[in-house]
CSV table of C-alpha atoms in Angstrom, one decimal:
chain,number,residue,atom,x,y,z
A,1,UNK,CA,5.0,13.4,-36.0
A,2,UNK,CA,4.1,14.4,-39.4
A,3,UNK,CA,7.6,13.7,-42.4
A,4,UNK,CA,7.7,16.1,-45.0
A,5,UNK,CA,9.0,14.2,-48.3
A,6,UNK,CA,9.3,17.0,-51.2
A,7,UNK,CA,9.9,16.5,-54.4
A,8,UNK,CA,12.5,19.0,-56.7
A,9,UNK,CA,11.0,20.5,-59.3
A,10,UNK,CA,12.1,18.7,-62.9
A,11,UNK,CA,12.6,20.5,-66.2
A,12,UNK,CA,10.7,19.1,-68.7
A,13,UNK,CA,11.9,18.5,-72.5
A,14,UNK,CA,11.4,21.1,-75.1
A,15,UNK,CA,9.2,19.0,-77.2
A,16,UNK,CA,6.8,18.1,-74.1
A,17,UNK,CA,6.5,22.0,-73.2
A,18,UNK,CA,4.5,22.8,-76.2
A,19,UNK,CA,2.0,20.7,-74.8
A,20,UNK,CA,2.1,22.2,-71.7
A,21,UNK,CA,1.4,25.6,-70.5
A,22,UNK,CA,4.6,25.5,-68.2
A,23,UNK,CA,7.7,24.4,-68.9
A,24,UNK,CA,8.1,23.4,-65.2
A,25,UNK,CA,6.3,20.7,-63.6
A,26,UNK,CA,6.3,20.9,-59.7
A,27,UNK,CA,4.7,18.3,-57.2
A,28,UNK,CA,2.9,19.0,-54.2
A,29,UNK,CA,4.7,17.7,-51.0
A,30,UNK,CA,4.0,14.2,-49.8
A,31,UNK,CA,2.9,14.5,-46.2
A,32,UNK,CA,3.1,11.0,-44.3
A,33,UNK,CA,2.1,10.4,-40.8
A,34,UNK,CA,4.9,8.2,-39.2
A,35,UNK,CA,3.4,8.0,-35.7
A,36,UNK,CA,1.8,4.7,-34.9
A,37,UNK,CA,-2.3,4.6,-33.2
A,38,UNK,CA,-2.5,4.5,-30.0
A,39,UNK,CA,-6.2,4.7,-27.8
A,40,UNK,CA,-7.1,8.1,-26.3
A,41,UNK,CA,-6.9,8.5,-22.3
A,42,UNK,CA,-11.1,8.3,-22.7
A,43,UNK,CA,-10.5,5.2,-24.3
A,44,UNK,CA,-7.8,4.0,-21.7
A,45,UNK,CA,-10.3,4.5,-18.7
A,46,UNK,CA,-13.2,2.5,-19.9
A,47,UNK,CA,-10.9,-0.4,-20.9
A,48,UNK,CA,-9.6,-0.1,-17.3
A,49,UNK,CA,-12.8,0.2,-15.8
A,50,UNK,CA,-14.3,-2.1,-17.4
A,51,UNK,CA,-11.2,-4.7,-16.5
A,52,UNK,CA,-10.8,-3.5,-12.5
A,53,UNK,CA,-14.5,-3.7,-12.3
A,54,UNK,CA,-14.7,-7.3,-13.5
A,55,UNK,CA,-11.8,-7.9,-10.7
A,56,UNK,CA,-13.6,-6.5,-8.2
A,57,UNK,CA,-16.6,-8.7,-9.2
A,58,UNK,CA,-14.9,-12.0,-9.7
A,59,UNK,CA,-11.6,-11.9,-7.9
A,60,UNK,CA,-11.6,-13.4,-4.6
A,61,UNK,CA,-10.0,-12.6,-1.3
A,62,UNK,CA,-6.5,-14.8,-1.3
A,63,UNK,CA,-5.3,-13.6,1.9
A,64,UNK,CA,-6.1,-14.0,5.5
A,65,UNK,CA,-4.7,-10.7,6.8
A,66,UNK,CA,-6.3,-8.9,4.6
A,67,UNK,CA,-9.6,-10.5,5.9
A,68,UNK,CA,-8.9,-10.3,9.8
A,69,UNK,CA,-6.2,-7.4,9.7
A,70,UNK,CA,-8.4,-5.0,7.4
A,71,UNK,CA,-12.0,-6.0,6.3
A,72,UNK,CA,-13.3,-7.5,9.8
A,73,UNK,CA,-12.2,-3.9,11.1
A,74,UNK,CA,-14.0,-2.3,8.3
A,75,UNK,CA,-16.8,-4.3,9.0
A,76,UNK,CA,-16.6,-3.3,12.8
A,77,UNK,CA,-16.6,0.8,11.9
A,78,UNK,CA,-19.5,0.7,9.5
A,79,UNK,CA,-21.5,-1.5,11.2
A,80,UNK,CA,-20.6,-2.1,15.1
A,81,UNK,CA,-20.3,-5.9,14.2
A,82,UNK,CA,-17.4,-7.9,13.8
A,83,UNK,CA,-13.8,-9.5,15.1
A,84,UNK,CA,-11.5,-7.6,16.5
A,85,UNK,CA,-8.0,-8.8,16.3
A,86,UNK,CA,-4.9,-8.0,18.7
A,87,UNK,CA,-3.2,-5.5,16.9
A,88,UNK,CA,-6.3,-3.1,17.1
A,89,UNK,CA,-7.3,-3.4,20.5
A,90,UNK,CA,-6.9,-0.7,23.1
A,91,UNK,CA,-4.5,-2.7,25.0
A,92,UNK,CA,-1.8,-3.2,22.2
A,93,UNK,CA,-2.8,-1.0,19.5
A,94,UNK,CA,-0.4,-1.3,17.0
A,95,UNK,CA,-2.4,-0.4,14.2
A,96,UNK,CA,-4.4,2.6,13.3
A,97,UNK,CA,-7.5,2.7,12.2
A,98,UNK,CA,-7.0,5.9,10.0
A,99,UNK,CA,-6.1,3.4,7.1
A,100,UNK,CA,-9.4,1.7,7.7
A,101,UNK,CA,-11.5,4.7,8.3
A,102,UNK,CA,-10.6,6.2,4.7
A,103,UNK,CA,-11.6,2.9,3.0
A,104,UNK,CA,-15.0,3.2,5.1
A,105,UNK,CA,-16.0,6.3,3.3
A,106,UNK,CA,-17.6,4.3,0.2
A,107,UNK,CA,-18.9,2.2,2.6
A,108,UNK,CA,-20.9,5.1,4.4
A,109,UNK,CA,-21.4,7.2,1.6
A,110,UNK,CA,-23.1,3.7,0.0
A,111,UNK,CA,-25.2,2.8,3.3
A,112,UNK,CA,-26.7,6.6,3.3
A,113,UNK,CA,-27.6,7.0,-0.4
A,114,UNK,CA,-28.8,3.0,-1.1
A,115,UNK,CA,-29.9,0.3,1.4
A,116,UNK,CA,-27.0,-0.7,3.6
A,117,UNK,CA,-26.6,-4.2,2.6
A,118,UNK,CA,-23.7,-5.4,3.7
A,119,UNK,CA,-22.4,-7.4,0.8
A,120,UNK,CA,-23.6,-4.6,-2.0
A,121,UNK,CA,-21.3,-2.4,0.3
A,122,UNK,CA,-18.1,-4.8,0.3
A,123,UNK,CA,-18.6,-4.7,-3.4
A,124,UNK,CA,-18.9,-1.2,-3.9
A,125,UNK,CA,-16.1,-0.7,-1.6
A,126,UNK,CA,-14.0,-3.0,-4.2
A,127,UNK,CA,-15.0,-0.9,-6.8
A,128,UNK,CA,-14.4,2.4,-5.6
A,129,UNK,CA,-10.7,0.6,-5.2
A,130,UNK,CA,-10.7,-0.9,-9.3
A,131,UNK,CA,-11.9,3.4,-10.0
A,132,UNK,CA,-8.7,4.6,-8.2
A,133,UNK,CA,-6.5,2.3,-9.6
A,134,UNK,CA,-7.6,2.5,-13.0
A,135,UNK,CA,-7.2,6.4,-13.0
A,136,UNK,CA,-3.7,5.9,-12.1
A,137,UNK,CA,-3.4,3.4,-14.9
A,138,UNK,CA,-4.5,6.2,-17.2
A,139,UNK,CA,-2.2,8.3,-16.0
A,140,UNK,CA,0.8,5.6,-16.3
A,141,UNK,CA,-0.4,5.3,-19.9
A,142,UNK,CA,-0.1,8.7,-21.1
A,143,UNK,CA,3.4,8.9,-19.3
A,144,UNK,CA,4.7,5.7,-21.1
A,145,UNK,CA,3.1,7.4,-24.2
A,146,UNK,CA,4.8,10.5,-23.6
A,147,UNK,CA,8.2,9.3,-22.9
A,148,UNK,CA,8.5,6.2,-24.8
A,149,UNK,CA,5.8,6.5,-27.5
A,150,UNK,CA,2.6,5.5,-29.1
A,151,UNK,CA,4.3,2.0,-29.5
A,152,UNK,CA,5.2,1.6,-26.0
A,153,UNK,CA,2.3,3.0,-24.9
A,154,UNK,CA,-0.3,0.4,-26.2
A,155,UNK,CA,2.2,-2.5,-25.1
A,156,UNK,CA,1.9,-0.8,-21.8
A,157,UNK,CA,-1.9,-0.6,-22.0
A,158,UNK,CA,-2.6,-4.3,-23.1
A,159,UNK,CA,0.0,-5.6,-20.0
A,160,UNK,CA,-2.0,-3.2,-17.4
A,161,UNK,CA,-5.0,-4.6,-19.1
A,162,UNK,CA,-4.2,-8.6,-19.1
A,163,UNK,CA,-2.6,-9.0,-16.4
A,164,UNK,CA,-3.2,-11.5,-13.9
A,165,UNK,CA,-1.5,-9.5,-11.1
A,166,UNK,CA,-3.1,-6.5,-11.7
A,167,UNK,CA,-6.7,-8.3,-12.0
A,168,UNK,CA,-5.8,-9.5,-8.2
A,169,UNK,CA,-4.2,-6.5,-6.9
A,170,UNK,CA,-6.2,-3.7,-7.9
A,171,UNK,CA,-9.4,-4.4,-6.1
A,172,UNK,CA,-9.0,-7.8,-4.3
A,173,UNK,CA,-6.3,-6.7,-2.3
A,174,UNK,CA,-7.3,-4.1,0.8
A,175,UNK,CA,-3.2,-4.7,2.0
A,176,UNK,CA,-1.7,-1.6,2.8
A,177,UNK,CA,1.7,-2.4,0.9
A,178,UNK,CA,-0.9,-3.2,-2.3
A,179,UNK,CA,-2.1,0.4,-2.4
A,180,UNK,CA,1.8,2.0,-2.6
A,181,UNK,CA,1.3,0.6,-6.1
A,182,UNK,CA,-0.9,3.2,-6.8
């Protein structure tokens, strides 16, 4: 937001108004901007990417659900290899694979356009993951910046971008309870 400071108009004495064409002297207003910097949503988003696609790089898997409950499945569906655990088998079936099958979309959509190695496609997978979760970063940002300020806003930005639990959870983590953050 922009503050108007203006300044009254001042008579001037009769001896200085000879010298002068007016005997008024008026000053422009003073226009200052009191509304901090803050990075643009553009800007936002390739911080983010840049940060969730270094997590998906480096980060490693620190769970051992996620790898038997959700990647060894994944692993089954795009490529017809892999365990099987308990809670996916025909006889108990307590979980779905409709969780599994929407994270196998990169994974096919990456073995149909490039070669179907399986490790580029765990990557890619992982990044598709650090994508998603960075757009909803963005969009976290520019509602912190909206209702708390420009301020606010670029604590908010450098947390999201520095933080270790984000760096772990936004593409190391296939858990179902880790997307609901998003």
């Amino acid at each position: 937001m922009s503050e108007t400071k203006s300044v009254k108009s001042r008579k001037v004495p009769k001896k200085d108004a000879e010298n002068t064409s007016a005997a008024i002297v008026s000053e422009k207003p003073v226009v200052r901007n009191t509304q901090c910097w803050s990075p643009e949503p553009s800007t936002a988003i390739k911080l983010l990417w840049s940060a969730r696609f270094c997590a998906a790089l480096l980060s490693n898997i620190t769970d051992c659900d996620e790898t038997f409950n959700y990647w060894e499945p994944l692993h089954y569906v795009l490529f017809g290899k892999g365990f099987q655990t308990w809670e996916y088998s025909p006889t108990y079936a307590i979980r779905s694979y409709a969780y599994i099958l929407l994270h196998s979309l990169p994974g096919h959509l990456h073995s149909l356009l490039l070669q179907a190695n399986r490790v580029l496609v765990f990557y890619f997978i992982r990044c598709v993951l650090g994508m998603i979760c960075a757009l909803c970063e963005v969009y976290f940002y520019r509602g912190v910046c909206k209702a708390f300020g420009a301020n606010i806003g670029r604590f908010a930005l450098l947390f999201l971008l520095l933080s270790t639990g984000m760096f772990i959870s936004s593409t190391g983590r296939f858990l179902f309870n880790s997307n609901l953050i998003i």
